[in-house]
mmCIF file of N, CA and C in Angstrom:
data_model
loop_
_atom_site.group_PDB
_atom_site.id
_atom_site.type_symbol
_atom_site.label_atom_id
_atom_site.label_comp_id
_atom_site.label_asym_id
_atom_site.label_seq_id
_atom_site.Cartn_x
_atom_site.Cartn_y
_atom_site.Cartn_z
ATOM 1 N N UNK A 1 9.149 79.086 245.175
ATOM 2 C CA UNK A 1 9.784 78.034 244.394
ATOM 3 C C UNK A 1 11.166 78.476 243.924
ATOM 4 N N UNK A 2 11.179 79.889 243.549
ATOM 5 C CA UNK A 2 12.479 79.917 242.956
ATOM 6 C C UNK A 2 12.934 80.227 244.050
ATOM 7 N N UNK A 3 13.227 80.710 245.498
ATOM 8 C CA UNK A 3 14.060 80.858 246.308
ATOM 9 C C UNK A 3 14.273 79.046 246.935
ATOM 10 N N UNK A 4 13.504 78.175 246.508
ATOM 11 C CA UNK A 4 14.185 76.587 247.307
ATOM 12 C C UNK A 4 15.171 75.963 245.901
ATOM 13 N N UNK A 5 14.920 76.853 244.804
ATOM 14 C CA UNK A 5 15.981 76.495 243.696
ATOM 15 C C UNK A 5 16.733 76.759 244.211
ATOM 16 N N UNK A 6 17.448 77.989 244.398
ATOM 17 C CA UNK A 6 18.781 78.806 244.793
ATOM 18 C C UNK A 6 19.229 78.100 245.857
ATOM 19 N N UNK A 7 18.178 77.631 247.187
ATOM 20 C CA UNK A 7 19.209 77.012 247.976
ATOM 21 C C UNK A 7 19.590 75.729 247.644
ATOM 22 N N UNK A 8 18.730 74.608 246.460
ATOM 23 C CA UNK A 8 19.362 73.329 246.257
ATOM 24 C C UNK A 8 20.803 73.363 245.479
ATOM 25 N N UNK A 9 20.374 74.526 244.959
ATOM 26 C CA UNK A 9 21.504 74.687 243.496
ATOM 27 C C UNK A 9 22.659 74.516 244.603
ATOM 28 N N UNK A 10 22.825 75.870 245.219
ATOM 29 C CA UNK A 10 24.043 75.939 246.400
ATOM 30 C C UNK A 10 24.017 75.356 247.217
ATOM 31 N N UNK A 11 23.288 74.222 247.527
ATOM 32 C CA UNK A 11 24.092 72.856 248.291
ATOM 33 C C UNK A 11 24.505 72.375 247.700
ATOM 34 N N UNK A 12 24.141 71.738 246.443
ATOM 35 C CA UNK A 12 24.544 70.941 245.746
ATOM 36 C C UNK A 12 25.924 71.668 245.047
ATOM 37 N N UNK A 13 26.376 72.767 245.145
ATOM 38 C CA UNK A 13 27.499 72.869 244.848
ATOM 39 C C UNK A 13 28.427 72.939 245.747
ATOM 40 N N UNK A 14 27.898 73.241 246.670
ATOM 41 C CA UNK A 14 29.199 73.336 248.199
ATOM 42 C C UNK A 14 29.449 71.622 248.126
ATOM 43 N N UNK A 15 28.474 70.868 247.632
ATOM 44 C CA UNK A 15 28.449 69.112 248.244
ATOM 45 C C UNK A 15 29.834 68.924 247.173
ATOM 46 N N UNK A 16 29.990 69.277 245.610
ATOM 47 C CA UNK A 16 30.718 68.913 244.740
ATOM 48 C C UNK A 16 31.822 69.345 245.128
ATOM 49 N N UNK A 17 32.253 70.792 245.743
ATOM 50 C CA UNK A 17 33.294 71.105 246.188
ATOM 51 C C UNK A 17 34.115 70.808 247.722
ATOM 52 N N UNK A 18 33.176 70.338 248.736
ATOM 53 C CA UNK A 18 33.696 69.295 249.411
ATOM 54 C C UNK A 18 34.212 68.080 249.143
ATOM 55 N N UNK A 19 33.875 67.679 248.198
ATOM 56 C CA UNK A 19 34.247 66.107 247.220
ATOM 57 C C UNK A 19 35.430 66.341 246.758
ATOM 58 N N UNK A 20 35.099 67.562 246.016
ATOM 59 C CA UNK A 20 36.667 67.662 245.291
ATOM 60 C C UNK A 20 37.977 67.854 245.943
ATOM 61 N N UNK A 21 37.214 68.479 247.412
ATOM 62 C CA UNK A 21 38.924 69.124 248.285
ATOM 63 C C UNK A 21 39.468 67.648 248.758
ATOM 64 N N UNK A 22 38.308 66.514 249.283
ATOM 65 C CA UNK A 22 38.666 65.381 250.026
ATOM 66 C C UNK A 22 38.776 64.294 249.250
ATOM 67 N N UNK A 23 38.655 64.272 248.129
ATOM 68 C CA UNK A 23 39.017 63.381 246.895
ATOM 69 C C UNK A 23 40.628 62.810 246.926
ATOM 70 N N UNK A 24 41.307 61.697 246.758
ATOM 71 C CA UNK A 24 42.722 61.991 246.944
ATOM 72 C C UNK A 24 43.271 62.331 245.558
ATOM 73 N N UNK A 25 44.447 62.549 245.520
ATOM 74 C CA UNK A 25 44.854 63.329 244.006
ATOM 75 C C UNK A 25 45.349 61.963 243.244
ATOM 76 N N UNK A 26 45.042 61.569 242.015
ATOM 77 C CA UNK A 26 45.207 61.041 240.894
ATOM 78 C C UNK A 26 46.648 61.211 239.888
ATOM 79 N N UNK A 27 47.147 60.062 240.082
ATOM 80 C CA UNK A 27 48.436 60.270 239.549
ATOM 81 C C UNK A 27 49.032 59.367 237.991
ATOM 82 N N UNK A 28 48.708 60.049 237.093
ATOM 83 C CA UNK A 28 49.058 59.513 235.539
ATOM 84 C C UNK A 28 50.318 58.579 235.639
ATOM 85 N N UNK A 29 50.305 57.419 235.244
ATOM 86 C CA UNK A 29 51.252 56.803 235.606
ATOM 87 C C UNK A 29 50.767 55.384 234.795
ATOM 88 N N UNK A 30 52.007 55.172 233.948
ATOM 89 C CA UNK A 30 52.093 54.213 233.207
ATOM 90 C C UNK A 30 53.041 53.850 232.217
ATOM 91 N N UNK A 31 53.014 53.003 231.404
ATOM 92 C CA UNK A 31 54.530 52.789 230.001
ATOM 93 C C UNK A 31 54.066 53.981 229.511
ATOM 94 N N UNK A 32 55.483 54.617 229.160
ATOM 95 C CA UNK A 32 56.193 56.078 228.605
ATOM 96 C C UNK A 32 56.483 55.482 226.972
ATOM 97 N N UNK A 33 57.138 54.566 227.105
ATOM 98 C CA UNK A 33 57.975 53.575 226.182
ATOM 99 C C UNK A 33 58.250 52.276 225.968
ATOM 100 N N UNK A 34 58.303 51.367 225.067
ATOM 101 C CA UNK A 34 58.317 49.983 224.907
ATOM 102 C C UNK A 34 58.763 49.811 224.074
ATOM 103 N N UNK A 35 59.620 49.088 223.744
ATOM 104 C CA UNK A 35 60.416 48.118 222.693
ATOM 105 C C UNK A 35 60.306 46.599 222.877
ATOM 106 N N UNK A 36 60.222 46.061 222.208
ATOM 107 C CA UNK A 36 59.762 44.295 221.726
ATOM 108 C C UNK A 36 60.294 44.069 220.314
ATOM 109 N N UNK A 37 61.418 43.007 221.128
ATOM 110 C CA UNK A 37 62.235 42.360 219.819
ATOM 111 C C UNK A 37 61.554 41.720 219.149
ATOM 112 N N UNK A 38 61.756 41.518 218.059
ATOM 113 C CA UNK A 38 61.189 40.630 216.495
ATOM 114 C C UNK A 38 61.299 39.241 217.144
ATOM 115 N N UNK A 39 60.533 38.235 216.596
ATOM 116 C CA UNK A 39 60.525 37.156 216.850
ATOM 117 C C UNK A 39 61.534 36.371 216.406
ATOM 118 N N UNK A 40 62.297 35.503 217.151
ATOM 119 C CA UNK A 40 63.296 34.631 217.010
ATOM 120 C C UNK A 40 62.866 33.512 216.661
ATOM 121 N N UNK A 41 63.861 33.133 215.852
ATOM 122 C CA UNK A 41 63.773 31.271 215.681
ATOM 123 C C UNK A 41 63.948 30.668 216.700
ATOM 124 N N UNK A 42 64.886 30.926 217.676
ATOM 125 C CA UNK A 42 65.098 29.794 219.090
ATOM 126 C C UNK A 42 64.239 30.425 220.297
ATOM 127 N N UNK A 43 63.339 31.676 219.730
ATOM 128 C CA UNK A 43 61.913 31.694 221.102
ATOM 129 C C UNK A 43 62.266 33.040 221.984
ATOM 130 N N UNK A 44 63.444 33.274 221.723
ATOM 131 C CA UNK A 44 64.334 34.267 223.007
ATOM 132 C C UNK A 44 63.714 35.334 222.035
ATOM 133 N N UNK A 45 63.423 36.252 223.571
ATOM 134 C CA UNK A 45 62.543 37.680 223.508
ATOM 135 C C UNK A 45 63.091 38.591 224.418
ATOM 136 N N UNK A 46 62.927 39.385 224.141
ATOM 137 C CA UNK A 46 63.859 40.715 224.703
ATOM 138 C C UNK A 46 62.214 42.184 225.005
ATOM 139 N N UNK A 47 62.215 42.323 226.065
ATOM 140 C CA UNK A 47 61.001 43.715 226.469
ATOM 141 C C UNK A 47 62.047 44.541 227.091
ATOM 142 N N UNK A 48 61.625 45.831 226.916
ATOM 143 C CA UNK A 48 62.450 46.720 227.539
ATOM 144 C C UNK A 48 60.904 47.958 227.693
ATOM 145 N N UNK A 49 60.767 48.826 229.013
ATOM 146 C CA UNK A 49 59.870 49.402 229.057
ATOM 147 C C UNK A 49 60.222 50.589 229.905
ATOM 148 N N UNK A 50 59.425 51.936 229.865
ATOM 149 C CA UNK A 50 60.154 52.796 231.086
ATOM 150 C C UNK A 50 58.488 53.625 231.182
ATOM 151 N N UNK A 51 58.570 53.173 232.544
ATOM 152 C CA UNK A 51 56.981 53.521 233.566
ATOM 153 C C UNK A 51 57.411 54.771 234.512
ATOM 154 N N UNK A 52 56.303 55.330 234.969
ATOM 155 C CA UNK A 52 56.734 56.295 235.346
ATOM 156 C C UNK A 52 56.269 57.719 234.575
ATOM 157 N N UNK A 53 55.811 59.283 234.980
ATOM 158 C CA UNK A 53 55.437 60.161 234.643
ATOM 159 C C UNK A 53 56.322 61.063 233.704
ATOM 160 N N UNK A 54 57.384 60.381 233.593
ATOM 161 C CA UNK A 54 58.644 61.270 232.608
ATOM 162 C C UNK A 54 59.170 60.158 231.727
ATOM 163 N N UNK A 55 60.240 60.512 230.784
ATOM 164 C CA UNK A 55 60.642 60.048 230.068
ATOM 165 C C UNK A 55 61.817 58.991 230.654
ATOM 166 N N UNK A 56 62.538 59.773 231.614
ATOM 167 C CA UNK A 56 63.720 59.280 232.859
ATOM 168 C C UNK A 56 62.681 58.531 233.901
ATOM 169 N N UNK A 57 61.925 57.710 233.698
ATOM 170 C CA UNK A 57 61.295 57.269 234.671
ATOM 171 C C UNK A 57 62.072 55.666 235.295
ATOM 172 N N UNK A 58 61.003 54.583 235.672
ATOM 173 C CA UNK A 58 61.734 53.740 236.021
ATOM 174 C C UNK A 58 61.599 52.519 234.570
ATOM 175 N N UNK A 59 63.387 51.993 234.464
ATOM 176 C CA UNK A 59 63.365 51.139 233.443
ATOM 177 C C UNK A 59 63.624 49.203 233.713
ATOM 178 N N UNK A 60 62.227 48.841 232.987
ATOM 179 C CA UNK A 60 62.674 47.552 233.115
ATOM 180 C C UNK A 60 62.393 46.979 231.993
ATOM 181 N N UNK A 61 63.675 46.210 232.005
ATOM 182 C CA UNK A 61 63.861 45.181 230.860
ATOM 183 C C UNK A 61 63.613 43.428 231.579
ATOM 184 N N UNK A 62 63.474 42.986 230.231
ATOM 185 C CA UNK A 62 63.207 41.315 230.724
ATOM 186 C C UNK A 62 63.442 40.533 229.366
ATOM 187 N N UNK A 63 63.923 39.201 229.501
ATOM 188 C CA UNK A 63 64.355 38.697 228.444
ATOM 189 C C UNK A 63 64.381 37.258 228.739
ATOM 190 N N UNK A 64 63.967 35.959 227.836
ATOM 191 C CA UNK A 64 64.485 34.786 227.687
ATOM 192 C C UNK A 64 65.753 34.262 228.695
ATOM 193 N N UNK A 65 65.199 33.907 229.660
ATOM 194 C CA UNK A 65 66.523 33.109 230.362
ATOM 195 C C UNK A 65 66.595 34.445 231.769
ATOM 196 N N UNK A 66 66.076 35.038 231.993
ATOM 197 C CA UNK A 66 66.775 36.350 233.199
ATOM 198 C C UNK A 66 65.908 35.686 234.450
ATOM 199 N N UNK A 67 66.252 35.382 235.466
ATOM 200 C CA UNK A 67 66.381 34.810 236.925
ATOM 201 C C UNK A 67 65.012 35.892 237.345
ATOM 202 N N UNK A 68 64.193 35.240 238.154
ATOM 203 C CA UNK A 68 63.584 35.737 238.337
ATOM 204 C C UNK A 68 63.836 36.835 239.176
ATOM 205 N N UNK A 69 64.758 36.246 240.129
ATOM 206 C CA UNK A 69 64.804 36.984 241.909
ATOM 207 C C UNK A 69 66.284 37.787 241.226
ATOM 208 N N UNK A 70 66.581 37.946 239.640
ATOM 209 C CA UNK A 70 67.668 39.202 239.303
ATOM 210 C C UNK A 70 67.639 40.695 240.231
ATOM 211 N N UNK A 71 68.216 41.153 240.921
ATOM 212 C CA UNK A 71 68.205 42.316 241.184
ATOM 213 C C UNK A 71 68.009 43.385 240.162
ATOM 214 N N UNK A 72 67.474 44.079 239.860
ATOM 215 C CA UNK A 72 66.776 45.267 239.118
ATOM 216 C C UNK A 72 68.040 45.995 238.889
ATOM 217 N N UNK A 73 68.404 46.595 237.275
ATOM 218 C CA UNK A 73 69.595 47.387 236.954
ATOM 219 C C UNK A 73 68.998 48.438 237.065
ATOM 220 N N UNK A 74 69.742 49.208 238.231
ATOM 221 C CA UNK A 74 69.642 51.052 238.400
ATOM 222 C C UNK A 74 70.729 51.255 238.335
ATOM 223 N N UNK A 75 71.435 52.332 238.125
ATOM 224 C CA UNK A 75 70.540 53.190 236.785
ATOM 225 C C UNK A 75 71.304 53.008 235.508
ATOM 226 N N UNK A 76 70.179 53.456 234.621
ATOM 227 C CA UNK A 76 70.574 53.152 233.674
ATOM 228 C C UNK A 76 70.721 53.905 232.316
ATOM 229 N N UNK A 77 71.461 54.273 231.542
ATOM 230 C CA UNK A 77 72.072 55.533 230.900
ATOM 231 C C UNK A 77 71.182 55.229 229.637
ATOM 232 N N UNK A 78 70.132 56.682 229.585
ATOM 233 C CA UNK A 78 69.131 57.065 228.957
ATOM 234 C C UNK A 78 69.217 58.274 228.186
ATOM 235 N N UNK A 79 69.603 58.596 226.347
ATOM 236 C CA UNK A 79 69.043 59.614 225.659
ATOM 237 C C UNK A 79 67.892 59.218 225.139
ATOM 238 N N UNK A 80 66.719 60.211 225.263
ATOM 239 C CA UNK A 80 65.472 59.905 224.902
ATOM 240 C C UNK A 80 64.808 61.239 224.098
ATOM 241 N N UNK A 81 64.902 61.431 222.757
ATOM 242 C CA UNK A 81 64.223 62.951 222.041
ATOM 243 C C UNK A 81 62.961 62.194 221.266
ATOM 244 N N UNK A 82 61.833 62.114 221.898
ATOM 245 C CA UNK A 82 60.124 62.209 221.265
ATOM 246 C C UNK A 82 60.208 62.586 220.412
ATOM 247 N N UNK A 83 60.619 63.692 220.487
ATOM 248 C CA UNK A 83 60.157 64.713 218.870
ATOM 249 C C UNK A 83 60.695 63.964 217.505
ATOM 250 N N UNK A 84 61.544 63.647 217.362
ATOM 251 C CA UNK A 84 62.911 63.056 216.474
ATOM 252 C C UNK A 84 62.525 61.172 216.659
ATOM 253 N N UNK A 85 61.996 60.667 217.774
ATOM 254 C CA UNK A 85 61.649 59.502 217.537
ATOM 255 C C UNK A 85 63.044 58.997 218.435
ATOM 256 N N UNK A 86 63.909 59.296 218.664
ATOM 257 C CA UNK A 86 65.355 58.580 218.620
ATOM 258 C C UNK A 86 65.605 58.293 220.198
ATOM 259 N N UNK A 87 66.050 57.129 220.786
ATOM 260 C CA UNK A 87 66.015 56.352 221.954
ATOM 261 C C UNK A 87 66.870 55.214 222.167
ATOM 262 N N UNK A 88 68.052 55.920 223.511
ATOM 263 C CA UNK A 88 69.337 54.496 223.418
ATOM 264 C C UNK A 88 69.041 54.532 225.001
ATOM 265 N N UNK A 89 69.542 53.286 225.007
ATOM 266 C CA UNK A 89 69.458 53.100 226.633
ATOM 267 C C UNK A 89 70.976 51.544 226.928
ATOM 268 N N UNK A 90 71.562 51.687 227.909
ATOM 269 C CA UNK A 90 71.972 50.803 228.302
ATOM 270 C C UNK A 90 72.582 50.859 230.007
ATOM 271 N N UNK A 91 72.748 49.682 230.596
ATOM 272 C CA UNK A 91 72.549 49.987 232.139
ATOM 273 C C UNK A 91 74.457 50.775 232.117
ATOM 274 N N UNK A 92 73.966 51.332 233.596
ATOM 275 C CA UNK A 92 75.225 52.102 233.991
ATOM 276 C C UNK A 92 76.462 51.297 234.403
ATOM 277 N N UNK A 93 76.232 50.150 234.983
ATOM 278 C CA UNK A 93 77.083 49.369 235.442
ATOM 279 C C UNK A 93 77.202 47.851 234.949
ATOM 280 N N UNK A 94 77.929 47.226 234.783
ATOM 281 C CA UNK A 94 78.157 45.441 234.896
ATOM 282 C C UNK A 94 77.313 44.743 236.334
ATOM 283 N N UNK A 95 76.501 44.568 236.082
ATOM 284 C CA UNK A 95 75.855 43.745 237.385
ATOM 285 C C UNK A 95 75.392 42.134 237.868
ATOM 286 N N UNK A 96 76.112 42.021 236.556
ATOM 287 C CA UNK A 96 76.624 40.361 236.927
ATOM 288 C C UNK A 96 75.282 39.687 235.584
ATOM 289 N N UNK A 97 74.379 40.223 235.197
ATOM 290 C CA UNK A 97 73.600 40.068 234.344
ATOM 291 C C UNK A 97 73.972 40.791 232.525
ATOM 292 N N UNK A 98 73.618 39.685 231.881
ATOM 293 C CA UNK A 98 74.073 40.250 230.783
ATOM 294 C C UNK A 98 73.768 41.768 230.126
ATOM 295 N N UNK A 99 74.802 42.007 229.728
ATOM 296 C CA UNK A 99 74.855 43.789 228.979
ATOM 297 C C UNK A 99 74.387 43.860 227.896
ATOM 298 N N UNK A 100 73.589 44.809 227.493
ATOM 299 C CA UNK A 100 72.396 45.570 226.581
ATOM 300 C C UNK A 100 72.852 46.403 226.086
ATOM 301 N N UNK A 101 72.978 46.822 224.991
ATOM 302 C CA UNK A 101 72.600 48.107 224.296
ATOM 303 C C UNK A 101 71.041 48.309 223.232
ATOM 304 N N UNK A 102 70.872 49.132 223.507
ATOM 305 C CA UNK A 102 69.269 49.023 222.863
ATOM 306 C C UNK A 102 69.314 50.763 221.892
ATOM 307 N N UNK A 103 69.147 50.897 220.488
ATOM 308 C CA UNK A 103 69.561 52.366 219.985
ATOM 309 C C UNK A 103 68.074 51.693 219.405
ATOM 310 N N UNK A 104 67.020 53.042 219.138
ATOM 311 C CA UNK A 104 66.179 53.011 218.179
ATOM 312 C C UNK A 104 66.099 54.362 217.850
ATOM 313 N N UNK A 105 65.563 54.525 215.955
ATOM 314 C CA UNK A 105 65.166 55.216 215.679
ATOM 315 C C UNK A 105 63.599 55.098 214.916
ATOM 316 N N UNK A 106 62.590 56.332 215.282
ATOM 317 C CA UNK A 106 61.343 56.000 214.622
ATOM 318 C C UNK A 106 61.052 54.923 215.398
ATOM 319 N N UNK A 107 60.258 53.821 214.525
ATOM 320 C CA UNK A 107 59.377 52.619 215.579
ATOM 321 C C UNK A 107 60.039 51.304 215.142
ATOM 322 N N UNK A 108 61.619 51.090 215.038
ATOM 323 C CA UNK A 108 62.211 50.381 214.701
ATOM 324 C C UNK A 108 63.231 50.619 215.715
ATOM 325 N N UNK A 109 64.115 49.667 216.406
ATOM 326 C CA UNK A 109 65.185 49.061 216.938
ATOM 327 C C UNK A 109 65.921 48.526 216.861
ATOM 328 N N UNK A 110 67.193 48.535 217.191
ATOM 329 C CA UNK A 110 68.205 47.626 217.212
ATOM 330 C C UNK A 110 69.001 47.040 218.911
ATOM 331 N N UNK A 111 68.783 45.924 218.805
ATOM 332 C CA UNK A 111 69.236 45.420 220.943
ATOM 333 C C UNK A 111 70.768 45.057 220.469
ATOM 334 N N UNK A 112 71.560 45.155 220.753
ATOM 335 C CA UNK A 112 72.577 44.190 220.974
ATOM 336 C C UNK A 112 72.880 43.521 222.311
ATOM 337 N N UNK A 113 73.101 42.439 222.285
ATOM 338 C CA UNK A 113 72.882 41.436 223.454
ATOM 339 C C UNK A 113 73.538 40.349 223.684
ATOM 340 N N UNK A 114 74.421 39.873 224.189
ATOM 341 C CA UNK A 114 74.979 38.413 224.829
ATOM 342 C C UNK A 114 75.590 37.978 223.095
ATOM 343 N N UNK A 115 76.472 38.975 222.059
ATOM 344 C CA UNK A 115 76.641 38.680 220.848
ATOM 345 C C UNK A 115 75.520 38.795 219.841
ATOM 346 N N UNK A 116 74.219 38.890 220.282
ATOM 347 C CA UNK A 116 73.167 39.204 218.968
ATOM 348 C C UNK A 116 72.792 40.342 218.966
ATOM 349 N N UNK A 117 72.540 40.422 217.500
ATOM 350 C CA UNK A 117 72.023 41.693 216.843
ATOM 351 C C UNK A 117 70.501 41.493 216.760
ATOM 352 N N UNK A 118 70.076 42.021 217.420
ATOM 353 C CA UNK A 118 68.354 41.670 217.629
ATOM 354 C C UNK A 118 67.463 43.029 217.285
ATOM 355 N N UNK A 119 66.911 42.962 215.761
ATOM 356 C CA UNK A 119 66.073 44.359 215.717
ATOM 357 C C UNK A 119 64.435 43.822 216.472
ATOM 358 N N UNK A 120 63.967 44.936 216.321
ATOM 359 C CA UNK A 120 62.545 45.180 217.215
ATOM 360 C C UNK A 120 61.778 46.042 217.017
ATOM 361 N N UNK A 121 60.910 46.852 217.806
ATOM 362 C CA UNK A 121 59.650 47.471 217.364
ATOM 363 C C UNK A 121 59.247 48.241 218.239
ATOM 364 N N UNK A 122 59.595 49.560 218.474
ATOM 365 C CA UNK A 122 58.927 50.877 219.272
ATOM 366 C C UNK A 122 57.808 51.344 219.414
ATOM 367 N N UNK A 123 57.394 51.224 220.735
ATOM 368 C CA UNK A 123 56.255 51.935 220.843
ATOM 369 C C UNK A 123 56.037 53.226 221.562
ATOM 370 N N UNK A 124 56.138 54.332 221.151
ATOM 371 C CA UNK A 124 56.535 55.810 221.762
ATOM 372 C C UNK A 124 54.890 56.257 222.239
ATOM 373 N N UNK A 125 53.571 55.376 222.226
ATOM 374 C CA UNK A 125 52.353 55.979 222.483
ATOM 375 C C UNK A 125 51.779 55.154 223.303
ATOM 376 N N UNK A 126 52.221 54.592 224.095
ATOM 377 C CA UNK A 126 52.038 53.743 225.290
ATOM 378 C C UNK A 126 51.406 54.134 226.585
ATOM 379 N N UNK A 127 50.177 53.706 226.820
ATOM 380 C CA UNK A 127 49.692 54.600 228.440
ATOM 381 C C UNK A 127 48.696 53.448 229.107
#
């Protein structure tokens, strides 16, 4: 009896470690970051988000009125310190879509946008 233990035990572990080599690898991946403007009186909303396994990952924003078939702003000029809370972002270029600046500190924001001053609400624990 105890020698048909020893051999189930060690199949059953060669079986777990075949699994594990042919398993495919698992990749963490999701919002890093989010900001969501305060609610407006005339409805217009402002998301800004950055997906992706780093902090420099990929950034998309979306807002009240933006075309669907908009071409995507790359790239886009990112200081980002976690530790300190503190996070600006605005795109690198004029791309025919209106220009952003977005500065937050802590879990508070400020967008500036198409002339408005639009504060908002950070979310630095996003997954």
């Amino acid at each position: 009896m105890n020698k048909a233990w020893i051999v189930a035990s060690g199949f059953a572990v060669a079986v777990v470690l075949a699994l594990g080599a042919v398993s495919l690898p698992t990749q963490a991946s999701g919002t890093q970051f989010s900001f969501y403007s305060d609610e407006q009186k005339d409805g217009f909303y402002f998301i800004l988000q950055i997906h992706g396994r780093s902090d420099d990952g990929y950034v998309h924003a979306t807002w009240t009125g933006k075309a669907d078939k908009a071409p995507p702003r790359n790239p886009y000029y990112v200081e980002m310190n976690r530790d300190q809370k503190r996070f600006y972002v605005r795109p690198r270029k004029r791309d025919g879509q209106p220009w952003f600046e977005l500065d937050v500190v802590g879990d508070r924001g400020t967008l500036l946008f198409q002339g408005r001053r639009i504060h908002g609400t950070a979310d630095w624990e996003v997954w």
